[in-house]
PDB file of C-alpha atoms in Angstrom:
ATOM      1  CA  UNK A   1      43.052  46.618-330.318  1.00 40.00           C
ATOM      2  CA  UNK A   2      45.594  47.259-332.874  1.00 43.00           C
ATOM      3  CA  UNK A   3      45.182  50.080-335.090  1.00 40.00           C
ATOM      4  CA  UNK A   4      43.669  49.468-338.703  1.00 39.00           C
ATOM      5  CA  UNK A   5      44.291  45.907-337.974  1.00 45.00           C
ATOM      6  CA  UNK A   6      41.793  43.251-338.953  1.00 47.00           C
ATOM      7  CA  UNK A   7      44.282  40.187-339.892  1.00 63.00           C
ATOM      8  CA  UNK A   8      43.455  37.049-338.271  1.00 62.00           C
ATOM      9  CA  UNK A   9      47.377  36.487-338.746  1.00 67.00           C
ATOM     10  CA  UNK A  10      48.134  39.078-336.810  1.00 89.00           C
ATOM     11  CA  UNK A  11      45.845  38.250-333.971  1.00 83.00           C
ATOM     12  CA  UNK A  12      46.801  34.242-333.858  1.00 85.00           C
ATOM     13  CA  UNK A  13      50.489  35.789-333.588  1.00 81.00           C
ATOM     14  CA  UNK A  14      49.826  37.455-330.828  1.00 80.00           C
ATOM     15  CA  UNK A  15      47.783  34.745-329.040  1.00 84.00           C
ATOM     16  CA  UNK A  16      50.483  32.581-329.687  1.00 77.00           C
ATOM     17  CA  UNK A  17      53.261  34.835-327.904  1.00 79.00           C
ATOM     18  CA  UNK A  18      50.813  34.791-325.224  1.00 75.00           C
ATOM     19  CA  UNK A  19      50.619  30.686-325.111  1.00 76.00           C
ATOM     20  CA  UNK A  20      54.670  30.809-325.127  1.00 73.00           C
ATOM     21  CA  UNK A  21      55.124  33.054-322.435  1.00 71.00           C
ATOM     22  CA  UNK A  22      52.535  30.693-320.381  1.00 69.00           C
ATOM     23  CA  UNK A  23      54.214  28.042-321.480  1.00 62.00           C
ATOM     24  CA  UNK A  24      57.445  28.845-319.494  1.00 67.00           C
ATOM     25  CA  UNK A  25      54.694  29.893-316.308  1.00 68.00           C
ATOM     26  CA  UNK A  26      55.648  28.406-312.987  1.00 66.00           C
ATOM     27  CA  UNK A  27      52.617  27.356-312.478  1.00 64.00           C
ATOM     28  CA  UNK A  28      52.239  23.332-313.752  1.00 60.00           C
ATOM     29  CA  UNK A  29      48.499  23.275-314.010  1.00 65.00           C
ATOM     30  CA  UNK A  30      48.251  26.222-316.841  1.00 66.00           C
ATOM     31  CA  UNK A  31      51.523  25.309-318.322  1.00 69.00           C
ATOM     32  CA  UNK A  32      50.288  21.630-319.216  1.00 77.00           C
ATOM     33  CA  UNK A  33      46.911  22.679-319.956  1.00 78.00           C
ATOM     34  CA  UNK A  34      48.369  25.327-322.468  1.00 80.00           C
ATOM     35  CA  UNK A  35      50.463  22.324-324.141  1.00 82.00           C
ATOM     36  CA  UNK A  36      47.354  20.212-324.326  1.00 86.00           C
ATOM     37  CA  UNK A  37      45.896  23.291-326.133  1.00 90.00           C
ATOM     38  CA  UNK A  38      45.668  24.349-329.975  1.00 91.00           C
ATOM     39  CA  UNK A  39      44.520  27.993-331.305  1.00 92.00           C
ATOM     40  CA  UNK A  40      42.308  27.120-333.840  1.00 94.00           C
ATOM     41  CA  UNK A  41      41.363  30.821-334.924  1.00 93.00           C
ATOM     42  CA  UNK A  42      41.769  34.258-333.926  1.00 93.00           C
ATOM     43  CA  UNK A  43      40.345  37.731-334.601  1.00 92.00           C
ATOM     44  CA  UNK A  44      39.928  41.310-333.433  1.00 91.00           C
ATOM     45  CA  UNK A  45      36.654  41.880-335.476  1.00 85.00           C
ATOM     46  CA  UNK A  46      33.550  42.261-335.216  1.00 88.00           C
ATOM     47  CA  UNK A  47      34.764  41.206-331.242  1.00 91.00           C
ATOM     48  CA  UNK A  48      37.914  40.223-330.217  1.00 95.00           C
ATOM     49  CA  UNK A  49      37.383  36.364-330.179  1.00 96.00           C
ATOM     50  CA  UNK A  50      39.410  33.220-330.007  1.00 95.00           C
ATOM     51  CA  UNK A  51      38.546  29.361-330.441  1.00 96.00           C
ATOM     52  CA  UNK A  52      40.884  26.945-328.899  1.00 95.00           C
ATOM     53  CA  UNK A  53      41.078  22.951-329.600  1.00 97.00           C
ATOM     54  CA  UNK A  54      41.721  20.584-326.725  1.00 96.00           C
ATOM     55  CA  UNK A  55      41.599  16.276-326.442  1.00 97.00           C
ATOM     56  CA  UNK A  56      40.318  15.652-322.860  1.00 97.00           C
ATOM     57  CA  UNK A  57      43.257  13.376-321.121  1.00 95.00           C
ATOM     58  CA  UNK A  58      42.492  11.245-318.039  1.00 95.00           C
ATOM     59  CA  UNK A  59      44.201  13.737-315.659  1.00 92.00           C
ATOM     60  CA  UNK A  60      40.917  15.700-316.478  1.00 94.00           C
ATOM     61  CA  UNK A  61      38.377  12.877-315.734  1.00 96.00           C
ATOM     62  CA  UNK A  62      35.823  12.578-312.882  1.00 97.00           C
ATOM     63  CA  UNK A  63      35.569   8.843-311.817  1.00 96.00           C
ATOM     64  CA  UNK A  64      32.812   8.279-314.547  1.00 96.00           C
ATOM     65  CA  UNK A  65      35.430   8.872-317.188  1.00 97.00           C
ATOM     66  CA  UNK A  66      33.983  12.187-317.779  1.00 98.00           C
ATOM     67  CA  UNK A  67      35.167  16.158-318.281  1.00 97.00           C
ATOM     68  CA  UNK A  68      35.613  16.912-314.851  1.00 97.00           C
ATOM     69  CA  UNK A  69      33.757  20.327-313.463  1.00 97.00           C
ATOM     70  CA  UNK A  70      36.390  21.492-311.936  1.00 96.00           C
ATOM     71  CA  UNK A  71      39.027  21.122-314.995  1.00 95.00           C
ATOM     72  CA  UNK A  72      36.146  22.659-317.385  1.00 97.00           C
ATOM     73  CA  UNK A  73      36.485  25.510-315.225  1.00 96.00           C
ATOM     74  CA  UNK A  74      40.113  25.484-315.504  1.00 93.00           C
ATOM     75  CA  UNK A  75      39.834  24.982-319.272  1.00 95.00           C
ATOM     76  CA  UNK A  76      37.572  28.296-319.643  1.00 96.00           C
ATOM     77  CA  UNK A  77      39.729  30.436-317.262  1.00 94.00           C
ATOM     78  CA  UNK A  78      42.467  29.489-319.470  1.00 91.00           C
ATOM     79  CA  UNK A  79      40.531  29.912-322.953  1.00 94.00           C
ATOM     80  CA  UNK A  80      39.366  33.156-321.996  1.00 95.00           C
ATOM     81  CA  UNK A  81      42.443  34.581-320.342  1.00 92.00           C
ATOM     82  CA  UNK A  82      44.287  34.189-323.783  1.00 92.00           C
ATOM     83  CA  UNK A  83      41.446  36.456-325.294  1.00 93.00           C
ATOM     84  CA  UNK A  84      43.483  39.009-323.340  1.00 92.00           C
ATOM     85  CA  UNK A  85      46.343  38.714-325.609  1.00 91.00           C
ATOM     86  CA  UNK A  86      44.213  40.414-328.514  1.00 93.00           C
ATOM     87  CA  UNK A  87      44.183  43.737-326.680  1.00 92.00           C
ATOM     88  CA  UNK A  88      47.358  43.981-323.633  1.00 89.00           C
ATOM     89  CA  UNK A  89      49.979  46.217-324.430  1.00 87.00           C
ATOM     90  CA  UNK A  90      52.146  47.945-322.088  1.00 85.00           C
ATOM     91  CA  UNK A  91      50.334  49.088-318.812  1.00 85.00           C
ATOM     92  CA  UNK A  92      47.244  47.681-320.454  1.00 91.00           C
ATOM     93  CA  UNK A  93      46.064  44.181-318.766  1.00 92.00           C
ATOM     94  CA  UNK A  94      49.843  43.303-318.981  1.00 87.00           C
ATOM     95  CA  UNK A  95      49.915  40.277-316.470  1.00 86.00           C
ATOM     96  CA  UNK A  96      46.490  39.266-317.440  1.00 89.00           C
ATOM     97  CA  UNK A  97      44.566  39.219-314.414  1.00 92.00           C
ATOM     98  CA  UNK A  98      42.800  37.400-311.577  1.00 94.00           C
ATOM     99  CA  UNK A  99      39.083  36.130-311.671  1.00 95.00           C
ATOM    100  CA  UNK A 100      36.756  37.609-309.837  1.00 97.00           C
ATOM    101  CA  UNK A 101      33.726  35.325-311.114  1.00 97.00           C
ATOM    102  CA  UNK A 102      33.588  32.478-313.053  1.00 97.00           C
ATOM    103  CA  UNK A 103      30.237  31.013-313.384  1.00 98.00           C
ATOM    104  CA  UNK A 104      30.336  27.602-315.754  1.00 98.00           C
ATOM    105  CA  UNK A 105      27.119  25.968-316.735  1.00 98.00           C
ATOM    106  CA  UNK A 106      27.703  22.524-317.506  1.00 97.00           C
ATOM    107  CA  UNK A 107      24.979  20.950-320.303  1.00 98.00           C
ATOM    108  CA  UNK A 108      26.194  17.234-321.808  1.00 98.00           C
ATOM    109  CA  UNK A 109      29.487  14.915-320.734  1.00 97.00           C
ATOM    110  CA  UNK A 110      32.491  14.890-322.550  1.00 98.00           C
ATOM    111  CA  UNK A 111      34.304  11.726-322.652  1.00 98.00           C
ATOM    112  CA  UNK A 112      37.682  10.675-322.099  1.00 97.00           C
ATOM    113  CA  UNK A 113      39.727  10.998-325.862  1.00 97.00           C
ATOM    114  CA  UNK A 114      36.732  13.536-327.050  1.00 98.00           C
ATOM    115  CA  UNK A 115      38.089  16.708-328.306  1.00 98.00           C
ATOM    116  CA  UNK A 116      36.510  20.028-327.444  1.00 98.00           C
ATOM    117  CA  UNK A 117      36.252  23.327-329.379  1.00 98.00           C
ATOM    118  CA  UNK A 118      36.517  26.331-327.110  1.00 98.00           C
ATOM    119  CA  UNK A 119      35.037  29.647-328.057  1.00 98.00           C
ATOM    120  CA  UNK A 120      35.809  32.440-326.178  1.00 97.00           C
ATOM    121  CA  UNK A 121      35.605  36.156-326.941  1.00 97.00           C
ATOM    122  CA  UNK A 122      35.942  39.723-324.810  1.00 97.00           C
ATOM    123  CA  UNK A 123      32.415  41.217-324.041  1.00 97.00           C
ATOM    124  CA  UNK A 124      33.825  44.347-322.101  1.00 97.00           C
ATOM    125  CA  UNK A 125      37.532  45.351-321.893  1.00 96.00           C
ATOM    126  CA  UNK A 126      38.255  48.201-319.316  1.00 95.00           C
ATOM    127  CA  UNK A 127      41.261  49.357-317.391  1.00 93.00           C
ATOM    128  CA  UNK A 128      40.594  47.971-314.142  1.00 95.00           C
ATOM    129  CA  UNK A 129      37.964  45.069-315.169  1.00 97.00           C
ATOM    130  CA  UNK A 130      36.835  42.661-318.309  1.00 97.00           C
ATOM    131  CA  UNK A 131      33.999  40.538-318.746  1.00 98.00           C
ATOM    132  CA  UNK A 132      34.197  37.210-321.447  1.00 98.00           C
ATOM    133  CA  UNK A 133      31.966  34.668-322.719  1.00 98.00           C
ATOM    134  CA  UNK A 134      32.617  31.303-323.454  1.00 98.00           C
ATOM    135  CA  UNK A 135      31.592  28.346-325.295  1.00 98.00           C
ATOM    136  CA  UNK A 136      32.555  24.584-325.515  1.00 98.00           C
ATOM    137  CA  UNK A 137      31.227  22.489-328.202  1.00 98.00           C
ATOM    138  CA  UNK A 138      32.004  18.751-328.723  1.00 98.00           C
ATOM    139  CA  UNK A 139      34.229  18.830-332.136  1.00 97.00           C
ATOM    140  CA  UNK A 140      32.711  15.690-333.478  1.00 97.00           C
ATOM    141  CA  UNK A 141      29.240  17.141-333.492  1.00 97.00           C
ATOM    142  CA  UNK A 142      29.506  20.966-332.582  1.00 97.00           C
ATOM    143  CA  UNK A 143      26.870  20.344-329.239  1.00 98.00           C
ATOM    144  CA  UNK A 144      27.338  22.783-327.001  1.00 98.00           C
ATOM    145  CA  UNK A 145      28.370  20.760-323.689  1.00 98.00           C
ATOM    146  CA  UNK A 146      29.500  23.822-321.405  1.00 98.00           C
ATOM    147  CA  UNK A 147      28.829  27.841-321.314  1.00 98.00           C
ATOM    148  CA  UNK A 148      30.876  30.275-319.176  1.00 98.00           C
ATOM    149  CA  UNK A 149      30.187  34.002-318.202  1.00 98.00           C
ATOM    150  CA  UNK A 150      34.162  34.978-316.767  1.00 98.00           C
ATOM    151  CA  UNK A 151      35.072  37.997-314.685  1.00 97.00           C
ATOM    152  CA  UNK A 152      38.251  39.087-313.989  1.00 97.00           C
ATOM    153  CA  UNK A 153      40.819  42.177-312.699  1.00 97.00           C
ATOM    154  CA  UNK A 154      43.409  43.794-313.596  1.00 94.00           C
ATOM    155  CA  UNK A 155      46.256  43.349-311.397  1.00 92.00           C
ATOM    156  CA  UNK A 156      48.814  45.260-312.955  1.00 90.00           C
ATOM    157  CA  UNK A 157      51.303  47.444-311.033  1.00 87.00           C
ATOM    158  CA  UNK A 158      50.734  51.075-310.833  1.00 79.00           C
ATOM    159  CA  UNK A 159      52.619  53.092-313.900  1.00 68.00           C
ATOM    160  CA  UNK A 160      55.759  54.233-312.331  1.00 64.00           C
ATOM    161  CA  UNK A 161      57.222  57.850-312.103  1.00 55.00           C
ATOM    162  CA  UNK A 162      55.354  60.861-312.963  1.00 56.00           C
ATOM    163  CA  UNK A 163      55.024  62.946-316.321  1.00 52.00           C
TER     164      UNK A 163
END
């Protein structure tokens, strides 16, 4: 966390470096889910915590014109990844990670054209692992439709040379 730092500014600046960088990502599935994606707020206090906007497209649809599982899952490893960006600085979470667990419980549909509100926010932050927590509500109503508990670690290169 930044020092003496509290300034939701701040924070959504440096969540929005972090969607820029994945923006340019060579991989197509997070780089067009990032697009699709809004930063709605940001903060380092009490928790470091983010919420994230999204419209649900077709491309994300089961065949009963519903959220997909499997792209909900995508959307939280996304959401919470970002979270990241409140805390990495040089040799610290750096490249963001891998999962390790992501366990989604899924509790009402989401429609094609529905927007989501995506709440997600760092529970543990150490040097080799993290734990987050995550929450998608339905904008139009604020029902909670999908909870996450997300895992990941570190994959960053050793520091090179010696002191």
């Amino acid at each position: 966390m930044p020092p003496n730092s509290n300034d939701e500014r701040d924070a959504s600046a440096l969540v929005q470096r972090y969607i820029v960088a994945g923006l340019q990502s060579d991989i197509p599935n997070h780089a067009n889910l990032l697009r699709d994606m809004t930063l709605v707020s940001a903060s380092f206090t009490p928790i470091p915590r983010i919420t994230t906007r999204l419209t649900v497209t077709p491309l994300m649809c089961n065949l009963g014109g519903n959220l997909h599982g499997g792209a909900t899952a995508l959307i939280f490893d996304s959401s919470t990844t970002l979270t990241l960006a409140l805390v990495m600085r040089e040799g610290f979470w750096e490249w963001g990670g891998v999962s390790r667990t992501l366990d989604c419980v899924y509790l009402d549909p989401v429609k094609e054209g529905e927007t989501v509100d995506i709440e997600s926010e760092i529970v543990k932050v150490g040097r080799r692992l993290a734990h987050f927590r995550g929450v998608m509500r339905r904008t139009r109503d604020g029902v909670v439709v999908a909870t996450c508990e997300h895992g990941k670690v570190n994959t960053d290169p050793p520091a090179s040379g010696k002191l």
